Tab-separated table of C-alpha atoms in Angstrom:
chain	number	residue	atom	x	y	z
A	1	MET	CA	-32.988	-48.641	-19.859
A	2	ILE	CA	-30.419	-45.807	-20.668
A	3	SER	CA	-27.192	-46.155	-17.936
A	4	ARG	CA	-26.035	-42.880	-16.866
A	5	THR	CA	-22.279	-42.330	-16.906
A	6	PRO	CA	-21.150	-40.205	-13.554
A	7	LEU	CA	-19.695	-36.941	-14.245
A	8	GLY	CA	-16.007	-36.558	-13.874
A	9	LEU	CA	-14.402	-34.874	-11.099
A	10	THR	CA	-13.493	-31.736	-13.637
A	11	SER	CA	-17.057	-31.531	-14.705
A	12	ARG	CA	-18.536	-31.327	-11.450
A	13	ILE	CA	-15.938	-28.518	-10.349
A	14	MET	CA	-16.746	-26.903	-13.306
A	15	ILE	CA	-20.463	-27.079	-12.533
A	16	GLY	CA	-19.745	-25.697	-9.018
A	17	MET	CA	-17.836	-22.780	-10.119
A	18	VAL	CA	-20.372	-21.595	-12.683
A	19	LEU	CA	-23.108	-21.866	-10.399
A	20	GLY	CA	-21.002	-20.148	-7.736
A	21	ILE	CA	-20.409	-17.303	-10.140
A	22	LEU	CA	-24.010	-17.033	-11.442
A	23	LEU	CA	-25.626	-16.929	-7.585
A	24	GLY	CA	-22.943	-14.650	-6.387
A	25	SER	CA	-23.588	-11.905	-9.784
A	26	LEU	CA	-27.376	-12.514	-8.877
A	27	ILE	CA	-26.813	-11.686	-5.119
A	28	LYS	CA	-24.739	-8.700	-5.826
A	29	PHE	CA	-27.284	-7.146	-8.233
A	30	ILE	CA	-30.455	-7.962	-5.637
A	31	ILE	CA	-28.122	-6.077	-3.043
A	32	GLY	CA	-27.096	-3.516	-5.347
A	33	ASP	CA	-25.602	-0.270	-3.581
A	34	GLU	CA	-27.142	-1.547	-0.256
A	35	SER	CA	-25.116	-2.979	2.853
A	36	ASP	CA	-27.561	-5.943	2.751
A	37	TYR	CA	-30.952	-6.882	1.524
A	38	PHE	CA	-33.766	-8.412	3.994
A	39	ILE	CA	-36.419	-10.786	3.307
A	40	SER	CA	-39.315	-10.641	5.780
A	41	PHE	CA	-40.661	-14.070	6.966
A	42	GLY	CA	-43.141	-12.217	9.261
A	43	LEU	CA	-41.700	-13.671	12.879
A	44	PHE	CA	-37.947	-12.616	11.598
A	45	ASP	CA	-36.251	-11.124	8.588
A	46	LEU	CA	-33.527	-12.871	6.946
A	47	ALA	CA	-30.052	-11.019	5.727
A	48	ILE	CA	-29.425	-12.244	2.082
A	49	LYS	CA	-25.608	-11.167	2.575
A	50	GLY	CA	-25.360	-11.772	6.370
A	51	PHE	CA	-26.654	-15.427	5.808
A	52	PHE	CA	-25.639	-16.639	2.661
A	53	VAL	CA	-22.404	-14.697	1.824
A	54	ASP	CA	-20.879	-13.988	5.198
A	55	GLY	CA	-22.565	-17.294	6.583
A	56	LEU	CA	-22.881	-20.245	4.624
A	57	PHE	CA	-20.553	-19.362	1.853
A	58	HIS	CA	-18.049	-18.299	4.039
A	59	ILE	CA	-17.867	-21.091	6.405
A	60	GLY	CA	-18.114	-23.683	3.097
A	61	GLY	CA	-14.986	-21.714	1.224
A	62	ALA	CA	-13.104	-21.357	4.624
A	63	VAL	CA	-13.420	-25.016	5.710
A	64	PHE	CA	-12.309	-26.154	2.178
A	65	VAL	CA	-9.362	-24.322	1.997
A	66	ALA	CA	-8.268	-24.968	5.611
A	67	SER	CA	-8.947	-28.589	4.833
A	68	LEU	CA	-6.532	-28.727	1.898
A	69	LYS	CA	-4.062	-26.568	3.865
A	70	MET	CA	-4.207	-29.172	6.672
A	71	LEU	CA	-2.644	-31.713	4.177
A	72	VAL	CA	0.073	-29.863	3.049
A	73	VAL	CA	2.664	-30.399	5.869
A	74	PRO	CA	2.042	-33.810	6.608
A	75	LEU	CA	1.948	-34.696	2.596
A	76	VAL	CA	5.059	-32.461	1.881
A	77	PHE	CA	7.236	-33.807	4.657
A	78	VAL	CA	5.698	-37.598	4.387
A	79	SER	CA	6.557	-37.886	0.739
A	80	LEU	CA	9.675	-35.853	0.427
A	81	VAL	CA	11.019	-38.434	3.246
A	82	CYS	CA	9.836	-41.414	1.108
A	83	GLY	CA	11.386	-39.975	-1.785
A	84	THR	CA	14.794	-39.092	-0.566
A	85	CYS	CA	15.399	-42.492	1.450
A	86	SER	CA	14.606	-44.201	-1.687
A	87	LEU	CA	17.382	-42.480	-3.698
A	88	SER	CA	20.184	-44.740	-4.611
A	89	ASP	CA	22.452	-42.074	-4.947
A	90	PRO	CA	22.062	-39.153	-2.211
A	91	LYS	CA	24.032	-37.125	-4.833
A	92	LYS	CA	21.408	-37.468	-7.033
A	93	LEU	CA	19.717	-34.505	-4.626
A	94	GLY	CA	22.053	-31.681	-6.138
A	95	ARG	CA	21.312	-32.600	-9.576
A	96	LEU	CA	17.512	-32.652	-8.806
A	97	GLY	CA	18.105	-29.032	-7.156
A	98	GLY	CA	20.344	-27.355	-9.494
A	99	LYS	CA	17.956	-28.623	-12.659
A	100	SER	CA	14.797	-27.401	-10.581
A	101	ILE	CA	15.966	-24.197	-9.522
A	102	GLY	CA	17.709	-23.446	-13.034
A	103	LEU	CA	14.308	-24.129	-14.701
A	104	TYR	CA	12.470	-22.088	-12.374
A	105	LEU	CA	14.561	-18.806	-12.992
A	106	ILE	CA	14.470	-19.436	-16.780
A	107	THR	CA	10.823	-19.960	-16.562
A	108	THR	CA	10.316	-16.748	-14.283
A	109	ALA	CA	12.814	-14.426	-16.627
A	110	ILE	CA	10.707	-15.702	-19.894
A	111	ALA	CA	7.389	-14.782	-17.975
A	112	ILE	CA	8.440	-11.150	-17.016
A	113	THR	CA	9.614	-10.684	-20.452
A	114	VAL	CA	6.451	-11.677	-22.374
A	115	ALA	CA	4.696	-9.377	-19.674
A	116	ILE	CA	6.755	-6.431	-20.513
A	117	THR	CA	6.728	-7.004	-24.170
A	118	LEU	CA	3.020	-7.350	-24.356
A	119	ALA	CA	2.736	-3.946	-21.934
A	120	LEU	CA	4.731	-2.080	-23.913
A	121	LEU	CA	2.681	-3.124	-27.243
A	122	ILE	CA	-0.884	-2.509	-25.564
A	123	ALA	CA	-0.040	0.378	-23.227
A	124	PRO	CA	-2.338	-0.284	-20.594
A	125	GLY	CA	-1.713	2.698	-18.518
A	126	GLU	CA	-1.934	5.191	-21.163
A	127	GLY	CA	-4.981	7.960	-19.889
A	128	VAL	CA	-5.268	6.398	-16.607
A	129	PRO	CA	-5.766	9.274	-14.173
A	130	ILE	CA	-3.483	9.347	-11.068
A	131	PRO	CA	-5.692	8.701	-8.075
A	132	ALA	CA	-5.151	11.371	-5.283
A	133	ASP	CA	-5.504	9.053	-2.348
A	134	ALA	CA	-2.832	6.469	-3.821
A	135	ALA	CA	-1.027	5.061	-1.023
A	136	PHE	CA	0.573	1.931	-0.110
A	137	ASP	CA	2.283	0.779	3.052
A	138	ASN	CA	5.446	-0.904	1.890
A	139	LYS	CA	6.957	-3.575	3.707
A	140	GLN	CA	10.894	-4.313	3.741
A	141	ALA	CA	11.837	-7.585	1.975
A	142	PRO	CA	14.538	-9.799	4.156
A	143	THR	CA	18.224	-9.788	3.143
A	144	LEU	CA	19.187	-13.051	0.729
A	145	VAL	CA	21.720	-13.905	4.073
A	146	GLN	CA	18.408	-13.749	6.145
A	147	VAL	CA	16.485	-15.751	3.767
A	148	ILE	CA	19.313	-18.658	3.785
A	149	ILE	CA	19.483	-18.415	7.480
A	150	ASN	CA	15.857	-19.072	7.877
A	151	MET	CA	15.939	-22.106	5.767
A	152	PHE	CA	17.173	-24.135	8.642
A	153	PRO	CA	14.844	-24.867	11.565
A	154	THR	CA	15.856	-24.375	15.137
A	155	ASN	CA	12.564	-26.271	15.915
A	156	PRO	CA	11.142	-28.466	12.961
A	157	ILE	CA	7.853	-29.338	14.815
A	158	SER	CA	7.428	-25.239	15.185
A	159	ALA	CA	8.177	-24.879	11.458
A	160	MET	CA	5.448	-27.542	10.807
A	161	ALA	CA	2.976	-25.803	12.859
A	162	SER	CA	3.420	-22.483	11.314
A	163	GLY	CA	3.783	-24.324	7.871
A	164	ASN	CA	7.121	-22.810	7.011
A	165	MET	CA	7.751	-24.875	3.921
A	166	LEU	CA	11.291	-24.218	3.227
A	167	GLN	CA	12.174	-25.197	6.792
A	168	VAL	CA	10.115	-28.457	6.175
A	169	ILE	CA	11.587	-29.327	3.012
A	170	VAL	CA	15.151	-29.175	4.332
A	171	PHE	CA	14.141	-31.157	7.689
A	172	ALA	CA	12.845	-33.858	5.247
A	173	LEU	CA	15.690	-33.910	3.142
A	174	LEU	CA	17.971	-34.261	5.972
A	175	PHE	CA	15.753	-37.079	7.580
A	176	GLY	CA	15.480	-38.840	4.545
A	177	ILE	CA	19.110	-39.050	3.800
A	178	SER	CA	19.575	-40.167	7.345
A	179	MET	CA	17.023	-43.063	6.791
A	180	ALA	CA	18.771	-43.893	3.446
A	181	LEU	CA	22.247	-44.321	5.381
A	182	SER	CA	20.593	-46.009	8.239
A	183	GLY	CA	20.746	-49.744	7.260
A	184	ASP	CA	17.833	-51.902	8.503
A	185	ALA	CA	16.552	-49.375	10.811
A	186	GLY	CA	16.105	-47.003	7.997
A	187	LYS	CA	14.247	-49.665	5.567
A	188	ARG	CA	11.949	-50.378	8.411
A	189	LEU	CA	11.192	-46.745	9.081
A	190	ALA	CA	10.926	-46.446	5.454
A	191	ASN	CA	7.917	-48.993	5.206
A	192	VAL	CA	5.866	-46.806	7.768
A	193	PHE	CA	6.502	-43.570	5.790
A	194	GLU	CA	5.529	-45.431	2.508
A	195	ASP	CA	2.094	-46.597	4.309
A	196	LEU	CA	1.244	-43.088	5.934
A	197	ASN	CA	2.055	-41.753	2.226
A	198	THR	CA	-0.656	-44.123	0.931
A	199	VAL	CA	-3.388	-43.135	4.025
A	200	ILE	CA	-2.551	-39.294	3.050
A	201	LEU	CA	-2.855	-39.613	-0.452
A	202	LYS	CA	-6.124	-41.142	0.129
A	203	LEU	CA	-7.198	-38.431	2.280
A	204	VAL	CA	-6.515	-35.813	-0.484
A	205	THR	CA	-8.576	-38.046	-2.810
A	206	ILE	CA	-11.736	-37.604	-0.550
A	207	LEU	CA	-11.146	-33.940	-0.181
A	208	MET	CA	-11.238	-33.574	-3.891
A	209	ASN	CA	-14.396	-35.299	-4.150
A	210	LEU	CA	-15.660	-32.446	-1.805
A	211	ALA	CA	-13.755	-29.768	-4.103
A	212	PRO	CA	-17.292	-29.020	-5.877
A	213	ILE	CA	-18.997	-27.892	-2.930
A	214	GLY	CA	-16.279	-25.746	-1.558
A	215	VAL	CA	-15.419	-24.173	-5.116
A	216	PHE	CA	-19.120	-23.279	-5.318
A	217	CYS	CA	-18.841	-21.701	-1.831
A	218	LEU	CA	-15.469	-19.692	-2.611
A	219	MET	CA	-16.929	-18.404	-5.914
A	220	ALA	CA	-20.629	-17.109	-4.790
A	221	LYS	CA	-18.704	-15.414	-2.210
A	222	LEU	CA	-15.921	-13.883	-4.414
A	223	PHE	CA	-18.522	-12.628	-7.192
A	224	THR	CA	-20.980	-11.005	-4.271
A	225	THR	CA	-18.097	-9.016	-3.140
A	226	ILE	CA	-15.935	-8.226	-6.197
A	227	GLU	CA	-15.814	-4.677	-7.420
A	228	LEU	CA	-16.679	-5.114	-11.200
A	229	ASP	CA	-16.331	-1.432	-11.785
A	230	MET	CA	-13.076	-1.474	-10.579
A	231	ILE	CA	-12.112	-3.781	-13.356
A	232	ALA	CA	-14.060	-1.879	-15.944
A	233	ARG	CA	-11.778	1.193	-15.157
A	234	LEU	CA	-8.580	-1.008	-15.407
A	235	ALA	CA	-9.705	-3.074	-18.272
A	236	LYS	CA	-6.621	-2.638	-20.320
A	237	TYR	CA	-4.086	-3.554	-17.515
A	238	PHE	CA	-6.460	-6.531	-16.287
A	239	PHE	CA	-6.579	-7.803	-20.395
A	240	VAL	CA	-2.784	-7.695	-20.798
A	241	VAL	CA	-1.879	-9.273	-17.389
A	242	VAL	CA	-4.525	-12.298	-18.461
A	243	LEU	CA	-3.123	-12.523	-21.960
A	244	ALA	CA	0.353	-12.876	-20.567
A	245	LEU	CA	-0.700	-15.464	-18.357
A	246	LEU	CA	-2.415	-17.478	-21.102
A	247	ILE	CA	0.507	-17.176	-23.226
A	248	HIS	CA	2.754	-18.156	-20.530
A	249	GLY	CA	0.688	-21.113	-19.358
A	250	LEU	CA	-0.167	-22.131	-22.708
A	251	VAL	CA	2.350	-21.750	-25.186
A	252	ASN	CA	5.787	-21.174	-23.554
A	253	TYR	CA	5.228	-24.133	-20.975
A	254	SER	CA	4.235	-26.197	-23.913
A	255	LEU	CA	7.310	-25.451	-26.001
A	256	LEU	CA	9.361	-25.823	-23.151
A	257	LEU	CA	7.907	-29.395	-22.422
A	258	LYS	CA	8.447	-30.281	-26.212
A	259	LEU	CA	11.859	-28.963	-26.629
A	260	LEU	CA	13.392	-30.296	-23.300
A	261	ALA	CA	11.438	-33.728	-22.375
A	262	ASN	CA	9.866	-34.222	-25.845
A	263	LEU	CA	6.256	-34.735	-24.103
A	264	ASN	CA	3.058	-33.935	-25.921
A	265	PRO	CA	1.927	-30.538	-24.702
A	266	LEU	CA	-1.580	-31.388	-25.374
A	267	ILE	CA	-1.725	-34.290	-22.892
A	268	PHE	CA	0.035	-32.545	-20.315
A	269	LEU	CA	-2.336	-29.416	-20.313
A	270	MET	CA	-5.586	-31.737	-20.440
A	271	LYS	CA	-4.233	-33.490	-17.370
A	272	MET	CA	-3.828	-30.391	-15.477
A	273	LYS	CA	-7.544	-29.345	-15.550
A	274	ASP	CA	-8.436	-30.271	-12.107
A	275	ALA	CA	-5.252	-29.046	-10.389
A	276	ALA	CA	-5.711	-25.682	-12.127
A	277	LEU	CA	-9.327	-25.334	-11.199
A	278	PHE	CA	-8.599	-26.162	-7.662
A	279	ALA	CA	-5.319	-23.433	-7.779
A	280	PHE	CA	-7.862	-21.031	-9.755
A	281	SER	CA	-10.591	-21.287	-6.894
A	282	THR	CA	-8.233	-21.485	-3.751
A	283	SER	CA	-5.281	-18.589	-5.499
A	284	SER	CA	-3.016	-20.490	-3.283
A	285	SER	CA	-0.187	-22.640	-4.480
A	286	SER	CA	0.326	-23.965	-0.911
A	287	ALA	CA	-3.336	-25.006	-0.449
A	288	THR	CA	-3.262	-26.554	-3.772
A	289	MET	CA	-0.119	-28.405	-3.388
A	290	PRO	CA	-1.526	-32.090	-2.313
A	291	ILE	CA	-3.469	-32.089	-5.574
A	292	THR	CA	-0.672	-30.527	-7.485
A	293	LEU	CA	1.796	-33.659	-6.208
A	294	GLU	CA	-0.682	-36.177	-6.793
A	295	THR	CA	-1.309	-35.001	-10.668
A	296	ALA	CA	2.408	-34.708	-10.948
A	297	THR	CA	3.010	-38.717	-9.813
A	298	LYS	CA	-0.343	-40.506	-10.525
A	299	LYS	CA	-1.631	-38.754	-13.876
A	300	LEU	CA	1.673	-37.318	-15.218
A	301	GLY	CA	4.130	-40.183	-14.461
A	302	ALA	CA	6.798	-38.426	-12.760
A	303	ASN	CA	8.449	-40.401	-9.596
A	304	ASN	CA	7.819	-39.618	-6.251
A	305	SER	CA	11.220	-39.283	-5.548
A	306	VAL	CA	11.529	-36.358	-8.069
A	307	ALA	CA	7.907	-34.890	-7.474
A	308	SER	CA	8.236	-34.735	-3.746
A	309	PHE	CA	11.126	-32.359	-4.143
A	310	THR	CA	10.155	-30.091	-7.041
A	311	VAL	CA	6.832	-29.437	-6.431
A	312	PRO	CA	7.029	-28.132	-2.865
A	313	LEU	CA	10.267	-26.330	-3.855
A	314	GLY	CA	8.157	-24.649	-7.064
A	315	ALA	CA	5.511	-23.829	-4.753
A	316	THR	CA	7.613	-21.635	-2.829
A	317	ILE	CA	9.955	-20.445	-5.393
A	318	ASN	CA	8.382	-20.706	-8.787
A	319	MET	CA	7.042	-16.724	-9.315
A	320	ASP	CA	5.832	-17.295	-13.125
A	321	GLY	CA	2.301	-15.573	-12.336
A	322	THR	CA	3.625	-13.111	-9.903
A	323	ALA	CA	6.452	-12.145	-12.119
A	324	ILE	CA	4.030	-11.412	-15.183
A	325	MET	CA	2.091	-9.150	-12.740
A	326	GLN	CA	5.197	-7.129	-11.748
A	327	GLY	CA	6.014	-6.641	-15.400
A	328	VAL	CA	3.050	-5.220	-16.477
A	329	ALA	CA	2.694	-3.449	-13.665
A	330	THR	CA	5.946	-1.778	-13.987
A	331	VAL	CA	5.062	-0.750	-17.270
A	332	PHE	CA	1.507	0.195	-16.082
A	333	ILE	CA	2.557	2.489	-13.382
A	334	ALA	CA	5.407	4.180	-15.325
A	335	GLN	CA	2.919	4.840	-18.124
A	336	VAL	CA	0.420	6.296	-15.604
A	337	PHE	CA	2.993	8.796	-13.660
A	338	SER	CA	4.450	9.337	-17.402
A	339	VAL	CA	7.989	8.145	-16.245
A	340	ASP	CA	10.045	6.867	-19.150
A	341	LEU	CA	12.112	3.986	-18.326
A	342	THR	CA	14.992	2.779	-20.821
A	343	LEU	CA	16.112	-0.686	-22.072
A	344	SER	CA	18.743	-0.732	-19.151
A	345	ASP	CA	15.711	-0.148	-16.789
A	346	TYR	CA	13.831	-3.217	-18.170
A	347	LEU	CA	16.534	-5.627	-18.200
A	348	MET	CA	17.006	-4.609	-14.347
A	349	VAL	CA	13.074	-5.142	-13.747
A	350	ILE	CA	13.793	-8.843	-15.387
A	351	LEU	CA	16.994	-9.300	-13.330
A	352	THR	CA	15.621	-8.342	-10.082
A	353	ALA	CA	12.184	-10.130	-10.252
A	354	THR	CA	13.905	-13.297	-11.370
A	355	LEU	CA	16.482	-13.136	-8.305
A	356	ALA	CA	13.960	-11.925	-5.957
A	357	SER	CA	11.595	-15.072	-6.790
A	358	VAL	CA	14.368	-17.104	-4.849
A	359	GLY	CA	15.706	-14.427	-2.739
A	360	THR	CA	12.225	-13.896	-1.045
A	361	ALA	CA	11.167	-17.434	-0.923
A	362	GLY	CA	8.714	-18.385	1.740
A	363	VAL	CA	8.268	-14.826	2.823
A	364	PRO	CA	4.347	-14.029	3.293
A	365	GLY	CA	2.751	-11.679	0.959
A	366	VAL	CA	5.714	-11.923	-1.474
A	367	GLY	CA	4.074	-10.747	-4.757
A	368	LEU	CA	3.523	-7.183	-3.428
A	369	ILE	CA	7.114	-7.218	-1.319
A	370	MET	CA	8.614	-7.892	-5.008
A	371	LEU	CA	6.650	-5.712	-6.769
A	372	ALA	CA	7.760	-2.524	-4.250
A	373	MET	CA	11.456	-3.882	-4.682
A	374	VAL	CA	11.186	-3.877	-8.411
A	375	LEU	CA	9.690	-0.147	-8.662
A	376	ASN	CA	12.200	0.799	-6.238
A	377	GLN	CA	14.655	-0.368	-8.491
A	378	VAL	CA	13.910	1.519	-11.613
A	379	GLY	CA	12.841	4.426	-9.354
A	380	LEU	CA	8.984	4.469	-9.890
A	381	PRO	CA	6.681	5.096	-6.993
A	382	VAL	CA	5.718	2.718	-4.874
A	383	GLU	CA	2.245	4.165	-4.378
A	384	GLY	CA	1.462	3.256	-7.606
A	385	ILE	CA	0.596	-0.220	-6.225
A	386	ALA	CA	-2.349	0.993	-4.612
A	387	ILE	CA	-4.052	1.494	-8.015
A	388	ILE	CA	-3.898	-1.995	-9.212
A	389	ILE	CA	-4.486	-3.771	-5.724
A	390	GLY	CA	-8.124	-3.390	-6.230
A	391	VAL	CA	-8.313	-6.137	-9.201
A	392	ASP	CA	-5.868	-8.184	-7.969
A	393	ARG	CA	-7.802	-10.929	-6.519
A	394	LEU	CA	-9.173	-12.275	-9.725
A	395	LEU	CA	-5.593	-11.941	-11.146
A	396	ASP	CA	-4.237	-13.690	-8.138
A	397	MET	CA	-6.483	-16.763	-9.349
A	398	THR	CA	-5.548	-17.136	-12.538
A	399	ARG	CA	-1.966	-16.695	-11.248
A	400	THR	CA	-1.640	-19.136	-9.179
A	401	ALA	CA	-3.012	-21.674	-11.842
A	402	VAL	CA	-0.278	-20.832	-13.902
A	403	ASN	CA	2.375	-21.290	-11.248
A	404	ILE	CA	1.140	-24.788	-10.409
A	405	THR	CA	1.290	-25.664	-13.983
A	406	GLY	CA	4.632	-24.433	-14.127
A	407	ASP	CA	5.644	-26.326	-10.998
A	408	CYS	CA	4.407	-29.751	-12.851
A	409	MET	CA	5.788	-28.826	-16.135
A	410	VAL	CA	9.294	-28.471	-14.341
A	411	THR	CA	8.703	-31.812	-12.371
A	412	CYS	CA	7.875	-33.746	-15.924
A	413	ILE	CA	11.091	-31.955	-17.459
A	414	VAL	CA	13.670	-32.962	-14.316
A	415	ALA	CA	12.085	-36.167	-13.991
A	416	LYS	CA	12.383	-37.562	-17.828
A	417	SER	CA	16.168	-36.288	-17.779
A	418	GLU	CA	16.659	-38.317	-14.373
A	419	GLY	CA	15.089	-41.349	-15.768
A	420	GLU	CA	12.476	-41.237	-13.138
A	421	PHE	CA	9.439	-41.128	-15.466
A	422	ASP	CA	6.867	-43.258	-16.804
A	423	GLN	CA	6.008	-42.914	-20.082
A	424	LYS	CA	2.928	-44.901	-20.131
A	425	ILE	CA	1.398	-43.272	-17.471
A	426	PHE	CA	1.934	-39.887	-19.042
A	427	ASP	CA	0.412	-41.330	-22.385
A	428	ASP	CA	-2.771	-43.047	-20.621
A	429	LEU	CA	-5.710	-40.558	-20.692
A	430	ASN	CA	-7.305	-42.080	-17.908
A	431	ALA	CA	-4.665	-42.571	-15.681
A	432	ALA	CA	-5.906	-41.996	-11.856
A	433	LYS	CA	-9.514	-41.737	-12.803
A	434	ASP	CA	-10.315	-44.416	-10.646
A	435	LEU	CA	-8.294	-42.769	-7.706
A	436	GLU	CA	-10.791	-39.799	-7.983
A	437	GLU	CA	-13.515	-42.257	-6.888
A	438	ILE	CA	-14.258	-42.894	-3.031
A	439	HIS	CA	-15.629	-46.569	-2.138
A	440	PHE	CA	-16.585	-47.030	1.385
A	441	LYS	CA	-17.799	-50.730	0.851
A	442	LYS	CA	-15.232	-53.269	-0.625
């Protein structure tokens, strides 16, 4: 009798994604240009789009994403408190912060430089007509002073309820430092937080096993509603952004990982598969954060004292994928409107986008706000954003996968430099495989 090896989580997620894409494409083909397609069952008519797309798929996808987001605040708060209170030297936080922010800024600058270079070589905006109805509602970004002030919560519970990650991070750091300085009382409370962390991570594992269903629903709905003709019209722009994302995610990150931490990039990329698939499906770094944190600690070998700080920080300020979109979009819009940008203009774009990634941290809808800032900086019409916004959904999914890969790459480099890295876990290709399985019986 042949014994079957159960499919791994990655394989199940991939199957769910492919089936969702195929079913969504089939439903879109059946519906065509109509608002819906009805199947008659005599007593009633079944609306394909209304029942499946707006009903089952929408509910399944929304519940899956909401379940992941449900874990973000408790996981970040508890794990960051555990990591901070376990630090033997509280001054180490300063080094962690400096290294992390420095690396995130460097990777963002590299990302937008690659994007601008590719866009100039391929020229995606040449020959694209200017739409007559191009319009975009430009929202103003807060000042850097206001961003810094807003990092400190007046009400920590309110910050957790609203999901303000920068405020949650600051409160967790202060709370963890206080625990570390509180002697026996802090140690007793630390044991409680360690137990809470174990329970929350188990909940993450449970939700990970529901991912194939959630991904299937998300992909099925997306490919039923996505405008493929829009992508066809902006094919060169779409191609340049995806190419830049792939180069940055696969080549640049690999080089930095090898040069700065002497780690094997192939092992790193293989272990990032699950987290990248989650990020691609949800297109949200925040929703993927529980998976990213578990990947960084359980699969890649970074100590929780480092990962609990760098991963939430990266989910908030790491804008590599967004920077790539801004670089390509700036060149694209300049070519569409026949505006010649100088070398100093491009240097200003790189500087503005890099610094804005920190200066607008935690601001909702930050990607388009940052792009508007960049366009204003070099005198390009902000209305050009309306041309590319139609294809941004698919690109956003790819951007998110690159962003969380960058979060883990920075985490590994910082952890290695601080001596908080387990090389055996990193080298073990089967690390944390058993943690993906749920056993309800002992």
